Coordinates of N, CA and C in Angstrom, one line a residue:
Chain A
X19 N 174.3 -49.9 102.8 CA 173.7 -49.3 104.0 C 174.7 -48.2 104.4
X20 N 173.7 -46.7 104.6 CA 175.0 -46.1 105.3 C 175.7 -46.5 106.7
X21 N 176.7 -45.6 106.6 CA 177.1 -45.9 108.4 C 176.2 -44.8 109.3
X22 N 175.8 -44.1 109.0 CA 175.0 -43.3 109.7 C 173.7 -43.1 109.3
X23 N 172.4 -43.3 109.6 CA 171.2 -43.1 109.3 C 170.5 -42.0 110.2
X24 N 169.9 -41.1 109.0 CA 169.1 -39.8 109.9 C 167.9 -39.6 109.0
X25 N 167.0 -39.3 109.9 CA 166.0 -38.9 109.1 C 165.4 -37.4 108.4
X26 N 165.9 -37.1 107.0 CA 165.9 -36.1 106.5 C 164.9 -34.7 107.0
X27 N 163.7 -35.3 107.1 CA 162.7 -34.3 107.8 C 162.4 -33.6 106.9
X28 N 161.2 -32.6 106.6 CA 161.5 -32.0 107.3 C 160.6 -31.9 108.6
X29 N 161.0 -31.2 109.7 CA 159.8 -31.7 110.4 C 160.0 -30.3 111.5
X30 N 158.4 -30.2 111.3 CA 157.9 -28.6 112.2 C 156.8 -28.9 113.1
X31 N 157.1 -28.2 114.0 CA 156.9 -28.3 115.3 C 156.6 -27.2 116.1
X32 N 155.4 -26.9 116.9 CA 154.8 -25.5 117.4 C 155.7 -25.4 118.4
X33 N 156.1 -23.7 118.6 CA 156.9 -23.3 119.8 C 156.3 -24.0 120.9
X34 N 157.6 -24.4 121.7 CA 157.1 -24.8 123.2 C 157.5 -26.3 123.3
X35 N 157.0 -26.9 122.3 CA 157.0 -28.2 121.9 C 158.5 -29.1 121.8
X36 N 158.3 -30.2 122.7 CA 159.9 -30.9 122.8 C 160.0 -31.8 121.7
X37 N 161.2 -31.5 121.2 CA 161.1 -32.1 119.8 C 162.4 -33.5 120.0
X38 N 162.3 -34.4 119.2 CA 162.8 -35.5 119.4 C 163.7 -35.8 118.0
X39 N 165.4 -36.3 118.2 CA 166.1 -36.2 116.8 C 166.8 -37.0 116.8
X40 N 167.1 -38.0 116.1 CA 167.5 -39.4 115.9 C 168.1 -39.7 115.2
X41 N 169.1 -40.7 115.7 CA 170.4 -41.1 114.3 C 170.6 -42.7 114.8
X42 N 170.7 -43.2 113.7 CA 171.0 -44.8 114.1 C 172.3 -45.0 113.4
X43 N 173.1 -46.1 114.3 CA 174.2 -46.2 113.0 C 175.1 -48.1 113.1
X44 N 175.8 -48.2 112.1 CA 175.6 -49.5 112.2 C 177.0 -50.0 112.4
X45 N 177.8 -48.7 112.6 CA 179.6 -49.4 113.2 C 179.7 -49.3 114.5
X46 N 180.0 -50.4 115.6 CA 180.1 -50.5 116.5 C 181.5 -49.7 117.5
X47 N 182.2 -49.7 116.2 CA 183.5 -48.6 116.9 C 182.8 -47.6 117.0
X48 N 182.1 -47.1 116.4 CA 182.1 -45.5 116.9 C 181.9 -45.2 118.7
X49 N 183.0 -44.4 119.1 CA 182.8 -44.0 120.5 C 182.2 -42.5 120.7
X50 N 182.2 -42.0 119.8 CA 182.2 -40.2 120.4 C 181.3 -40.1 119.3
X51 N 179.6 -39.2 120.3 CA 178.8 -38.6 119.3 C 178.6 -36.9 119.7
X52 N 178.4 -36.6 118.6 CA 178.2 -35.1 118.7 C 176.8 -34.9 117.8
X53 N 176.6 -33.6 118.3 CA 175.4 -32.7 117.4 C 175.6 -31.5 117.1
X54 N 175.5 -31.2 116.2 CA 175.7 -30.0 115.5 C 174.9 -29.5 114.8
X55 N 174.5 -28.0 115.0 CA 173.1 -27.2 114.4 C 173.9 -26.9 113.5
X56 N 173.2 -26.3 112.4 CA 173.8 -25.4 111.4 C 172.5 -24.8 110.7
X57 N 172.8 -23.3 110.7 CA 171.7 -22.4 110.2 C 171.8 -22.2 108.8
X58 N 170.9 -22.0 107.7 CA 171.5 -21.8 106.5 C 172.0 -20.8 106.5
X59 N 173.2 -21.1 105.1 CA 174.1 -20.6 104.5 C 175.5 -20.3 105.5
X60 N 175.6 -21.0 106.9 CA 176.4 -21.2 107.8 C 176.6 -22.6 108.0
X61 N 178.2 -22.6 108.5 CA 178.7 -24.4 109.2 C 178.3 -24.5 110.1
X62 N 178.3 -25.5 110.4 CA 178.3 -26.6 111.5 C 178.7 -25.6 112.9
X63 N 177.9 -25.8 113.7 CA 178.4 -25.3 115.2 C 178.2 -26.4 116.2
X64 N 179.6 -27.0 117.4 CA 178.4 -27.7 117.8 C 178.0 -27.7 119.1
X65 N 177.1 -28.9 119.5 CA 175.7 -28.3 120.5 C 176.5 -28.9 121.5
X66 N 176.7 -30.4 120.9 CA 176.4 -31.5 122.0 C 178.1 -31.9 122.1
X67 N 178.4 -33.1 123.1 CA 179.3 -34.1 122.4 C 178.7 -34.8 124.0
X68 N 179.4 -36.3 123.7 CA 178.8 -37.4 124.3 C 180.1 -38.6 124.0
X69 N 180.4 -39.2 125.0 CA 181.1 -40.5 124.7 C 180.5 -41.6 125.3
X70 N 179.4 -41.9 126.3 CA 179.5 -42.9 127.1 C 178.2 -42.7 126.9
X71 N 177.4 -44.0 126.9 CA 175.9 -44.0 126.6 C 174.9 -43.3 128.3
X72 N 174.1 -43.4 128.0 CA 173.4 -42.4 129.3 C 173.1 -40.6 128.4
X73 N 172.9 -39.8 129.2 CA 171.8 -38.6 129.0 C 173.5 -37.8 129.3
X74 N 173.1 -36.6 128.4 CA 173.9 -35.2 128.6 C 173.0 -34.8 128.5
X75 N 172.8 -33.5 129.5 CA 172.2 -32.1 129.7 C 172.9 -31.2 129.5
X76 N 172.3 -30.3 129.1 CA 172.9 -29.2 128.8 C 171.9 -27.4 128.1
X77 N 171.3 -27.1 129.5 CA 170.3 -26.2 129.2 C 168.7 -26.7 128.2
X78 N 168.5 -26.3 127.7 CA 167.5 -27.1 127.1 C 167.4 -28.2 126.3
X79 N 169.0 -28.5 126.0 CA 169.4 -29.8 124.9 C 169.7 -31.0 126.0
X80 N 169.2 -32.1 125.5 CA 170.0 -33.3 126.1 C 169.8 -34.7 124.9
X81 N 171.2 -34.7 125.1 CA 172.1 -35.7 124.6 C 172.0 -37.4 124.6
X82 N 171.1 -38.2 123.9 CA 171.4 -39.0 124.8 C 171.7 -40.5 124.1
X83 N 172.7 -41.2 124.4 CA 173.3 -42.5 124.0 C 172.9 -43.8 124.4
X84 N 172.1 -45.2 123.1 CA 172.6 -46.7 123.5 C 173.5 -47.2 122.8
X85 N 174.2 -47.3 123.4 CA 175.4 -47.8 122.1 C 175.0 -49.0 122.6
X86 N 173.8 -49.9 123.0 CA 173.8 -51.6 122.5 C 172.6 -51.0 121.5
X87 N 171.8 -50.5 121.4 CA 171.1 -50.5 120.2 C 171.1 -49.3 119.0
X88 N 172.7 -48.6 119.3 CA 173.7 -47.9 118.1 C 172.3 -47.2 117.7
X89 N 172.1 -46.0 118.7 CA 171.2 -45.3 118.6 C 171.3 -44.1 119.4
X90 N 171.3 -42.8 118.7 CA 171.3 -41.7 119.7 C 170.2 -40.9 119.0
X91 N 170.0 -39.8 120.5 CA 169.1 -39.2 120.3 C 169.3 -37.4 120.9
X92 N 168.7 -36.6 120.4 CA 169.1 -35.1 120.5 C 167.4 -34.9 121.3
X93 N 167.6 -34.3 122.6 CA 165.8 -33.6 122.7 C 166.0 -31.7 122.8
X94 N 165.1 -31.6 122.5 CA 164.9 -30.2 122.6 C 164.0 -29.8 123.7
X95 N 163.9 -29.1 124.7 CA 162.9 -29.2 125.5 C 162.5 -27.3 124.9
X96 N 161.2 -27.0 125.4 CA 160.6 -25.5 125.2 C 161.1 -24.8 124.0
X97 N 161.0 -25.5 122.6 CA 161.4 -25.1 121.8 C 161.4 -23.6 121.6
X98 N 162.5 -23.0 120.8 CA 161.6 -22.0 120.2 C 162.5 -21.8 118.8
X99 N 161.7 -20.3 118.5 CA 161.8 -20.0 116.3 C 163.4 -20.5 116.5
X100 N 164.0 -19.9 117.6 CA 166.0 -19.6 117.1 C 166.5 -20.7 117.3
X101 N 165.3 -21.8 117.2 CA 165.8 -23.2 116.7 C 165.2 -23.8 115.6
X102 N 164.9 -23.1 115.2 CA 164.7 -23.8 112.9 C 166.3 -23.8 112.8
X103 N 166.6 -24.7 112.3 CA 168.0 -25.4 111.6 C 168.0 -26.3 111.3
X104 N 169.4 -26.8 110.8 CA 169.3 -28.4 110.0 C 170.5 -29.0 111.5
X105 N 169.8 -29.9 111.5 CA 170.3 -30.6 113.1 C 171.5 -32.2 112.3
X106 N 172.5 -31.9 113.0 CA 173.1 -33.3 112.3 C 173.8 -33.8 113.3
X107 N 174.2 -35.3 113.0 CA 174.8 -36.1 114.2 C 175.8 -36.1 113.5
X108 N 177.0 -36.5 114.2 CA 178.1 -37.3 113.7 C 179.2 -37.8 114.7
X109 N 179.6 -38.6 114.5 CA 180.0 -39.9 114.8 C 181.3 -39.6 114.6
X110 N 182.5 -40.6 115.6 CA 183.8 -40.6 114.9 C 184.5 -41.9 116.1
X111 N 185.3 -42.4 115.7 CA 185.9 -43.7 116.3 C 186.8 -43.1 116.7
X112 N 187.0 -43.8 118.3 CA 187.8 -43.3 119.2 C 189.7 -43.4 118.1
X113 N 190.3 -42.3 118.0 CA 191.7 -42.4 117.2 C 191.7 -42.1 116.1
X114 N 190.3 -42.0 115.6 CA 190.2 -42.2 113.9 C 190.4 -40.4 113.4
X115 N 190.0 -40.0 112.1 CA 190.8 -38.7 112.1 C 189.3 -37.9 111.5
X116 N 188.4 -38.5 111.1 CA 187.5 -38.0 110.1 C 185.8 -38.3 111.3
X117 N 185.5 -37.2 111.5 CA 183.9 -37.3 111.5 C 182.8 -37.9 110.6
X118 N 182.1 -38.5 110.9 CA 181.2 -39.4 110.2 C 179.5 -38.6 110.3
X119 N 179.0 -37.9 109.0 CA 177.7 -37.2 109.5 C 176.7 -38.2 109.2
X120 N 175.7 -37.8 109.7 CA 174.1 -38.1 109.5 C 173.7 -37.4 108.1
X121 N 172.9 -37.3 107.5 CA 172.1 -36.2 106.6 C 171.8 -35.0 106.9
X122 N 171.3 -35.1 108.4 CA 170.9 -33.7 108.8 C 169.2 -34.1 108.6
X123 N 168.6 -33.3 109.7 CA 166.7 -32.9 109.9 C 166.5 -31.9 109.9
X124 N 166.1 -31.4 108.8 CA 165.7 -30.0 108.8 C 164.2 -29.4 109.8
X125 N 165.0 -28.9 110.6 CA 163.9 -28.4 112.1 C 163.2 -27.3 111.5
X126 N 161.8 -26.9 112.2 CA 161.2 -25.5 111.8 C 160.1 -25.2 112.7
X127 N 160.7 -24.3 114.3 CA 159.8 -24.2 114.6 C 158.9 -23.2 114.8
X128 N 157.8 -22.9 114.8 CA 156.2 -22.3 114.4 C 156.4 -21.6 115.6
X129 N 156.0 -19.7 115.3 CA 155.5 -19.0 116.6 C 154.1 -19.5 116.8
Chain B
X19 N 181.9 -20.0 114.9 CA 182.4 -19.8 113.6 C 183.5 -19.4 113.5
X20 N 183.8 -18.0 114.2 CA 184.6 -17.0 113.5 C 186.1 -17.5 114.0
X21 N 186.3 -18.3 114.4 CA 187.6 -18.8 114.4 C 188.1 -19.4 113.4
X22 N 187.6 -20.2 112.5 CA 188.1 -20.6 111.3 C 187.4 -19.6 109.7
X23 N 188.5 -19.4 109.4 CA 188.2 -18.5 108.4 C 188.6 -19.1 107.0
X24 N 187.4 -18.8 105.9 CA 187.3 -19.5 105.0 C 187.0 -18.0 104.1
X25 N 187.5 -18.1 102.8 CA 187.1 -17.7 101.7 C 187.6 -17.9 100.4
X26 N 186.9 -17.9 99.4 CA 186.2 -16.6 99.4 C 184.5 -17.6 100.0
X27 N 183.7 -16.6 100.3 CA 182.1 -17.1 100.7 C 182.0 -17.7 99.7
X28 N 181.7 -17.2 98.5 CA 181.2 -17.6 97.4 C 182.1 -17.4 95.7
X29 N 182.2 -18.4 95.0 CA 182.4 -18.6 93.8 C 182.2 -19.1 92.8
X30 N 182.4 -18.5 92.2 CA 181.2 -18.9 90.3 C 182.8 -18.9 89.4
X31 N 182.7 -20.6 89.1 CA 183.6 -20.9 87.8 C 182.8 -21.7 87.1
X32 N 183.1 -21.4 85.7 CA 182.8 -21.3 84.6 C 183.4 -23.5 84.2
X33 N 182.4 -24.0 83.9 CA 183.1 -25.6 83.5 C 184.4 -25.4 82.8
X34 N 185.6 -26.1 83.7 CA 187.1 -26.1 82.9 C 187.7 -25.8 83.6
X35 N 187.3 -24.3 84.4 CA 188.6 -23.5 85.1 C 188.5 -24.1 86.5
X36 N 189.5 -23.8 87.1 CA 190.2 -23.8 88.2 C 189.4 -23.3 89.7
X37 N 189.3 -24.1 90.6 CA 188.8 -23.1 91.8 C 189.9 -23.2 92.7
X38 N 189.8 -22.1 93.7 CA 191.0 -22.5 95.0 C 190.2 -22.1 95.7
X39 N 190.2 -23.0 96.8 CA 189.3 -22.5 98.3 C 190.7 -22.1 99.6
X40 N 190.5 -21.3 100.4 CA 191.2 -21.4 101.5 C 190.7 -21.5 102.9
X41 N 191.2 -22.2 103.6 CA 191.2 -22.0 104.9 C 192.3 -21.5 106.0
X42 N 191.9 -20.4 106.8 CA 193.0 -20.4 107.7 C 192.1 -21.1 109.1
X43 N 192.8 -21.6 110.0 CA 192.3 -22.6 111.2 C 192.0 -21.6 112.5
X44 N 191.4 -21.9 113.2 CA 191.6 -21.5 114.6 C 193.0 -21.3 114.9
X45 N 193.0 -20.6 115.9 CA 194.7 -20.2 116.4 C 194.7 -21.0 117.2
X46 N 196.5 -21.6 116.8 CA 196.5 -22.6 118.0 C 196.4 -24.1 117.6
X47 N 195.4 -24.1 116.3 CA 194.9 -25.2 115.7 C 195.9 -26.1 114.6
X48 N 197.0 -27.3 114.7 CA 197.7 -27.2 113.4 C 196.7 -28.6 112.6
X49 N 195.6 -28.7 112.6 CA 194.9 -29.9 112.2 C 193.8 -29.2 111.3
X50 N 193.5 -29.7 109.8 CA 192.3 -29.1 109.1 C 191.7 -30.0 108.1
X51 N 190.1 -30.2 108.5 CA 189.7 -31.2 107.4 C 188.8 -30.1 106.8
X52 N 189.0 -31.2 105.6 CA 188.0 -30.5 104.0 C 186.5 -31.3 104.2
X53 N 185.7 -30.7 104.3 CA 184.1 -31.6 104.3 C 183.4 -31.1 102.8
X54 N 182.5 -31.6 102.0 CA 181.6 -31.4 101.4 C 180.2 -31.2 101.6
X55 N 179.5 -30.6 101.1 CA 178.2 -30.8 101.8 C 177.6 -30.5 100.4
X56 N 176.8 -31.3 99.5 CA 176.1 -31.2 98.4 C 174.7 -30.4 98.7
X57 N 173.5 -30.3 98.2 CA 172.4 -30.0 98.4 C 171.1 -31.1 99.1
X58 N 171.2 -30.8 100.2 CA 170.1 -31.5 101.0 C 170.9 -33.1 101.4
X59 N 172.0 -33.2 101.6 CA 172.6 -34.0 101.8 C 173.8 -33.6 103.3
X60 N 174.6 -34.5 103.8 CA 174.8 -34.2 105.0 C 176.8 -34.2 104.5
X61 N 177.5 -33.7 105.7 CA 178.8 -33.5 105.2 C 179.7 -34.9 105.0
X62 N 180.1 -34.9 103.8 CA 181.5 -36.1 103.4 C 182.7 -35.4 103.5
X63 N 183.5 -35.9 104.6 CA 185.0 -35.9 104.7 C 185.6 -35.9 103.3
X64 N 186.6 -35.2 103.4 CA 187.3 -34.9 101.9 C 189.2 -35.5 101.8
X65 N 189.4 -34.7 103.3 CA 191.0 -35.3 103.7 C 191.3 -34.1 104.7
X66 N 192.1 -35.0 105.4 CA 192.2 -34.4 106.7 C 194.1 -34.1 106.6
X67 N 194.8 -32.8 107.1 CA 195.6 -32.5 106.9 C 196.3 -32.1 108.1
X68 N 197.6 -31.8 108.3 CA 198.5 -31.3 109.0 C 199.2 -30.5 108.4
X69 N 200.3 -29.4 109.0 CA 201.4 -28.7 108.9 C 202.0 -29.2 107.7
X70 N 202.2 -29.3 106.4 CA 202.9 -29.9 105.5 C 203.2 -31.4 105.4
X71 N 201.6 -32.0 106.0 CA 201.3 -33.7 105.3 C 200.2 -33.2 105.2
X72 N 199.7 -34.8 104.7 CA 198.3 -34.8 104.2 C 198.4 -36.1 104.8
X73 N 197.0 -36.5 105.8 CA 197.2 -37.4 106.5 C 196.4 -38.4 106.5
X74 N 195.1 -38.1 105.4 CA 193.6 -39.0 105.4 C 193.4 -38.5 104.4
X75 N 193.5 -39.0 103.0 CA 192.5 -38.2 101.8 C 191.8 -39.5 101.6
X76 N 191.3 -39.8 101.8 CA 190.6 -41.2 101.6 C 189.1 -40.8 100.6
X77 N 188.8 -39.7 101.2 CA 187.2 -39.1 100.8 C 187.5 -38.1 99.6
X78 N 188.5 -37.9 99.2 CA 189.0 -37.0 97.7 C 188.8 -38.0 95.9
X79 N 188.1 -37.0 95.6 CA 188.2 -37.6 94.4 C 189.6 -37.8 93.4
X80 N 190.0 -39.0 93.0 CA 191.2 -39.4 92.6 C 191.4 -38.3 91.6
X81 N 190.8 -37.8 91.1 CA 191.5 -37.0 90.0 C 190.7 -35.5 90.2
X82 N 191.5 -33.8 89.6 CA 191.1 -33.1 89.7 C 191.2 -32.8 90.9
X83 N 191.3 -32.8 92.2 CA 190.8 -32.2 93.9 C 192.5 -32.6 94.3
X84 N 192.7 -31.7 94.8 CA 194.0 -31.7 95.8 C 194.3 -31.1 97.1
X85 N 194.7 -31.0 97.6 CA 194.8 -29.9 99.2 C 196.2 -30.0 99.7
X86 N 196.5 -28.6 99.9 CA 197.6 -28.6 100.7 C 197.9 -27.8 101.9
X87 N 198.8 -27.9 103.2 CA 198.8 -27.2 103.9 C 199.6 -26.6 104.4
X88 N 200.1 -25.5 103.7 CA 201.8 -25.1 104.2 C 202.1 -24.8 105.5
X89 N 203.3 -24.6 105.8 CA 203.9 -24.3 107.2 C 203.8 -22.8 107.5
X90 N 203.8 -21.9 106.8 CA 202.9 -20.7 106.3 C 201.8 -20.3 105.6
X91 N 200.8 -19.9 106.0 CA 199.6 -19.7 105.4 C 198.1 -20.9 105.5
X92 N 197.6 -20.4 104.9 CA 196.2 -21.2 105.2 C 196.2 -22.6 104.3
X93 N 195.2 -23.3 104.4 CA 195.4 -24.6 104.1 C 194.7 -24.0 103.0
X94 N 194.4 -24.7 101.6 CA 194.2 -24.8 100.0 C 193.7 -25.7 99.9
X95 N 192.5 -25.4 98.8 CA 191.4 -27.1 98.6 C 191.9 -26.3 97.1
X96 N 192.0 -27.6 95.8 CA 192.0 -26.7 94.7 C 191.7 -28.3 94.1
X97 N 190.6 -27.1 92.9 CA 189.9 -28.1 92.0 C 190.4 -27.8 90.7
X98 N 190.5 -28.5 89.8 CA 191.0 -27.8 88.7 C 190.1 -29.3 87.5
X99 N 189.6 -28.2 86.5 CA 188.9 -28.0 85.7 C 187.7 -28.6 86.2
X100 N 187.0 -28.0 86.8 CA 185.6 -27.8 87.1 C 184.8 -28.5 86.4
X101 N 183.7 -29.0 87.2 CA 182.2 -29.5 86.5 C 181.2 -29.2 86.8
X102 N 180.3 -29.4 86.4 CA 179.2 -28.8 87.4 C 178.7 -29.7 88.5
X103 N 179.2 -31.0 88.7 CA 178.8 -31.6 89.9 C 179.6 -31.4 91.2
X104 N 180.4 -30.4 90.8 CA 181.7 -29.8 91.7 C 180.6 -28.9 92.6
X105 N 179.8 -28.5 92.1 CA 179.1 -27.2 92.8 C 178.6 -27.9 94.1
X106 N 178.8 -27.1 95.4 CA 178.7 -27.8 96.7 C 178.7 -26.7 97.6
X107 N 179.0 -26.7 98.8 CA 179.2 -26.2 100.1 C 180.6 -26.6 100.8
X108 N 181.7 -26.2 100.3 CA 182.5 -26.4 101.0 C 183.2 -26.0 102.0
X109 N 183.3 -27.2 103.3 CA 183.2 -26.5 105.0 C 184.9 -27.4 105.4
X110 N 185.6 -26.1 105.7 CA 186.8 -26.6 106.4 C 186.6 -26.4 107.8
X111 N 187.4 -27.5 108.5 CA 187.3 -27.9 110.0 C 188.7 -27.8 110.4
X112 N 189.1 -27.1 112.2 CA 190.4 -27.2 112.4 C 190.3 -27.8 114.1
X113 N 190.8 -28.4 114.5 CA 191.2 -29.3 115.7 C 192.6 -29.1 116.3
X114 N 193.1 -29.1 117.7 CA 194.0 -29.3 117.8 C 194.2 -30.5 118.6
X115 N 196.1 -30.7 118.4 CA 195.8 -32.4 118.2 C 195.4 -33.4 119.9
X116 N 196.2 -32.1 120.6 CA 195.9 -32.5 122.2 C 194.1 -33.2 122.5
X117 N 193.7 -32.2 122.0 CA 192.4 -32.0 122.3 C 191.1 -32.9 121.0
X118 N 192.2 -33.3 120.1 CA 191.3 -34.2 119.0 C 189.9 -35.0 119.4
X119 N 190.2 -35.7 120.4 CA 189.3 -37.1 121.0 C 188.5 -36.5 121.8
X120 N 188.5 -35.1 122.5 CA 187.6 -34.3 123.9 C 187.3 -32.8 123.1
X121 N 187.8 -32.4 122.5 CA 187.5 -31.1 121.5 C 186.9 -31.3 120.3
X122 N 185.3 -31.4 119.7 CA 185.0 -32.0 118.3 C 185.9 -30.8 117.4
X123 N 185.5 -31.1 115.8 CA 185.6 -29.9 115.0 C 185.2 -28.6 115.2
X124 N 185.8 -27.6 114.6 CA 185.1 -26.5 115.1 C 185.3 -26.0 113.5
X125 N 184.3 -25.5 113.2 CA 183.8 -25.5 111.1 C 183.9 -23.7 111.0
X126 N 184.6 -23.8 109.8 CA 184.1 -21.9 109.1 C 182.9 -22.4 108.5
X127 N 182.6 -21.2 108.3 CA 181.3 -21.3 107.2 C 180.9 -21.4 106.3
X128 N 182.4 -21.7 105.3 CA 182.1 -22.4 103.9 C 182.5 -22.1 102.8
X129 N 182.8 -22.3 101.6 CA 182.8 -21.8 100.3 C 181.6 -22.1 99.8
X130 N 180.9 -21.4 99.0 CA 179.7 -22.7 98.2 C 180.3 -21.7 96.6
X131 N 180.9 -22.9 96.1 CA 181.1 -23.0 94.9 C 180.4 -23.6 94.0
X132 N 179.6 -22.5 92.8 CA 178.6 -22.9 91.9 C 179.8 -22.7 90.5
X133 N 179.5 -23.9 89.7 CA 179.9 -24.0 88.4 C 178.7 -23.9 87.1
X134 N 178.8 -23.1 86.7 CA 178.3 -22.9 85.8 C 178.6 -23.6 84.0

């Protein structure tokens, strides 16, 4: 089983449209989640970060943590095109030295 | 991006030879991880480095892959004798250490080394 589960996607979605992005994972240490876009043939930039379960906002992105059911979630509200990218979570244990990714969802959204 | 600098973008070695990737870090930054990123797959940690240690290689393949990070100059991923399953996207990350736990990674944009 990985430690991080994401769902590859790909998945397209009409402008406008609030899109929903999901990572489950199965180590309980993990404290600190982040999100990170990355456009092709570009790294990782990132969007989000989060330590404590509850909602982050942050302009059209929000962030949001259960760490009893080791589940986060990325929303997009009023999508638009200059958000087709590959969306990835990752994870890292409070001390630890290494980030932990998801697969990545390859986003694509439709004028 | 443009804080961590990576090159070369792109390279093509031939099965056998040698690659060297470089990173220089954000300024300011003395922390640099090596990530892989295969095709259609998401990034694996490679080894995470400091100022002249190596502090996490746990995710390095035992043979062939090494990294180092001098006290001058950019950090060094080097593969030597190439395969073709070597061919990847390779993304250096630099952190500083204050800020490790409240500052995520902050990524260049890659080598993607194809073997031919």
């Amino acid at each position: 089983q990985k430690e991080v589960e994401q769902d590859p996607g790909p998945l397209s979605v009409p402008e406008g449209a609030i899109v929903s992005l999901n990572c489950t994972y199965s180590n309980s240490a993990f404290q600190y989640f982040m999100w990170y876009r990355q456009y092709s043939r570009k790294g990782p930039e990132l969007l989000m970060y989060t330590y404590s379960s509850g909602n982050k906002e942050d302009g059209r992105f929000t962030a949001q943590v259960d760490k009893s059911s080791k589940y986060i979630s990325l929303f997009i509200r009023d999508s638009q095109p200059s958000d087709s990218a590959t969306y990835l979570c990752a994870l890292i244990i409070q001390g630890a030295q290494k980030l932990v990714f998801g697969q990545g969802t390859r986003l694509t959204i439709n004028p | 991006n443009a804080g961590v600098m990576q090159n070369p973008r792109h390279l093509v070695r031939r099965r056998g030879q040698e690659a060297r990737l470089r990173c220089s870090p954000m300024k300011g930054h003395s922390h640099v991880y090596w990530y892989r990123q295969l095709p259609e797959e998401g990034l694996k940690f490679m080894v995470y480095l400091q100022k002249e240690n190596i502090i996490d290689e746990s995710g390095m393949p035992k043979e062939r892959f090494s990294a180092e990070f001098p006290k001058e100059g950019p950090s060094i991923l080097r593969i030597q004798q190439v395969v073709r399953g070597d061919s990847a996207a390779y993304f250096c990350a630099s952190s500083h250490l204050r800020d490790r736990n409240n500052s995520p990674l902050h990524f260049g944009n890659g080598t993607r080394l194809t073997v031919t």
